[in-house]
Amino acid sequence: MKYIFLVLLFLSNISFSQNILLGKVIGKDKNIIAGATIYLSKIENNDYISYTTSDENGLFAINSKKNNVKITINALGYKTTEKIVTYDPSI
């Protein structure tokens, strides 16, 4: 089974209380993973927040109103990856 690595960047728009999570999905072998499905859910109860897919360069952008989320990435031929992402707007 192949593994997925994830590069993340969190951006915040304070005026609209929106966070934008930017990332790139790559394999352990450093190959770009296009068409991966990225889901955001609440940490406390796994309630769905939003989803998107990675583009042909493995890049994605997804909006969230929450600062702490669980991100789940699925891609055909790869093991599903889950990570907790915490954004601290005071930094």
CSV table of C-alpha atoms in Angstrom, one decimal:
chain,number,residue,atom,x,y,z
A,1,MET,CA,0.0,0.0,0.0
A,2,LYS,CA,1.3,3.4,-0.9
A,3,TYR,CA,1.3,6.3,1.6
A,4,ILE,CA,0.2,9.9,1.1
A,5,PHE,CA,2.2,12.9,2.3
A,6,LEU,CA,0.6,16.3,2.7
A,7,VAL,CA,2.0,19.8,2.7
A,8,LEU,CA,-0.3,22.4,4.3
A,9,LEU,CA,-0.6,26.1,4.7
A,10,PHE,CA,-3.4,27.8,6.6
A,11,LEU,CA,-4.6,31.3,5.6
A,12,SER,CA,-7.2,33.3,7.5
A,13,ASN,CA,-9.5,36.1,6.5
A,14,ILE,CA,-10.5,37.6,9.8
A,15,SER,CA,-13.2,39.9,8.4
A,16,PHE,CA,-15.3,36.9,7.3
A,17,SER,CA,-14.1,34.4,9.9
A,18,GLN,CA,-12.9,32.1,7.1
A,19,ASN,CA,-9.8,30.0,7.1
A,20,ILE,CA,-8.4,28.7,3.8
A,21,LEU,CA,-6.4,25.5,4.0
A,22,LEU,CA,-4.0,25.2,1.1
A,23,GLY,CA,-2.1,22.0,0.4
A,24,LYS,CA,-0.4,19.7,-2.0
A,25,VAL,CA,-0.9,16.0,-2.0
A,26,ILE,CA,2.2,13.9,-2.9
A,27,GLY,CA,3.1,10.3,-2.5
A,28,LYS,CA,5.9,8.9,-0.3
A,29,ASP,CA,7.9,8.6,-3.6
A,30,LYS,CA,7.4,12.4,-4.1
A,31,ASN,CA,5.0,11.8,-7.0
A,32,ILE,CA,2.1,14.3,-7.4
A,33,ILE,CA,-1.3,12.8,-6.6
A,34,ALA,CA,-4.0,14.4,-8.8
A,35,GLY,CA,-7.7,13.8,-8.2
A,36,ALA,CA,-7.3,12.9,-4.4
A,37,THR,CA,-10.4,13.7,-2.4
A,38,ILE,CA,-9.9,15.9,0.6
A,39,TYR,CA,-12.5,16.0,3.4
A,40,LEU,CA,-12.7,18.4,6.3
A,41,SER,CA,-14.6,17.3,9.4
A,42,LYS,CA,-15.1,18.5,13.0
A,43,ILE,CA,-12.6,16.8,15.4
A,44,GLU,CA,-15.1,16.3,18.2
A,45,ASN,CA,-17.8,14.3,16.2
A,46,ASN,CA,-16.6,13.8,12.6
A,47,ASP,CA,-19.4,16.0,11.2
A,48,TYR,CA,-18.8,16.9,7.6
A,49,ILE,CA,-17.6,20.5,6.9
A,50,SER,CA,-16.4,20.6,3.3
A,51,TYR,CA,-14.5,18.7,0.6
A,52,THR,CA,-12.6,19.3,-2.5
A,53,THR,CA,-10.2,17.4,-4.9
A,54,SER,CA,-6.6,18.0,-5.8
A,55,ASP,CA,-5.9,19.4,-9.2
A,56,GLU,CA,-3.4,18.0,-11.8
A,57,ASN,CA,-0.5,19.4,-9.8
A,58,GLY,CA,-1.8,17.9,-6.5
A,59,LEU,CA,-2.8,21.3,-5.2
A,60,PHE,CA,-6.0,22.1,-3.3
A,61,ALA,CA,-7.7,24.9,-1.4
A,62,ILE,CA,-10.6,24.4,1.0
A,63,ASN,CA,-12.5,26.8,3.2
A,64,SER,CA,-13.4,26.2,6.9
A,65,LYS,CA,-15.0,28.4,9.5
A,66,LYS,CA,-13.4,26.3,12.3
A,67,ASN,CA,-9.8,26.6,13.5
A,68,ASN,CA,-9.4,23.0,14.4
A,69,VAL,CA,-10.4,20.3,11.9
A,70,LYS,CA,-9.6,16.8,10.8
A,71,ILE,CA,-8.5,16.4,7.3
A,72,THR,CA,-9.0,13.1,5.5
A,73,ILE,CA,-7.4,12.3,2.1
A,74,ASN,CA,-8.4,9.5,-0.1
A,75,ALA,CA,-6.7,8.6,-3.4
A,76,LEU,CA,-7.0,5.5,-5.5
A,77,GLY,CA,-4.1,3.1,-4.8
A,78,TYR,CA,-3.1,4.9,-1.6
A,79,LYS,CA,-3.8,4.4,2.1
A,80,THR,CA,-6.3,6.9,3.5
A,81,THR,CA,-4.6,9.5,5.5
A,82,GLU,CA,-6.1,11.5,8.4
A,83,LYS,CA,-4.5,14.4,10.2
A,84,ILE,CA,-5.7,16.9,12.8
A,85,VAL,CA,-5.0,20.5,11.7
A,86,THR,CA,-4.9,23.3,14.3
A,87,TYR,CA,-4.8,26.9,13.3
A,88,ASP,CA,-3.9,29.6,15.8
A,89,PRO,CA,-4.9,33.0,14.5
A,90,SER,CA,-2.8,34.8,17.2
A,91,ILE,CA,0.4,33.6,15.6
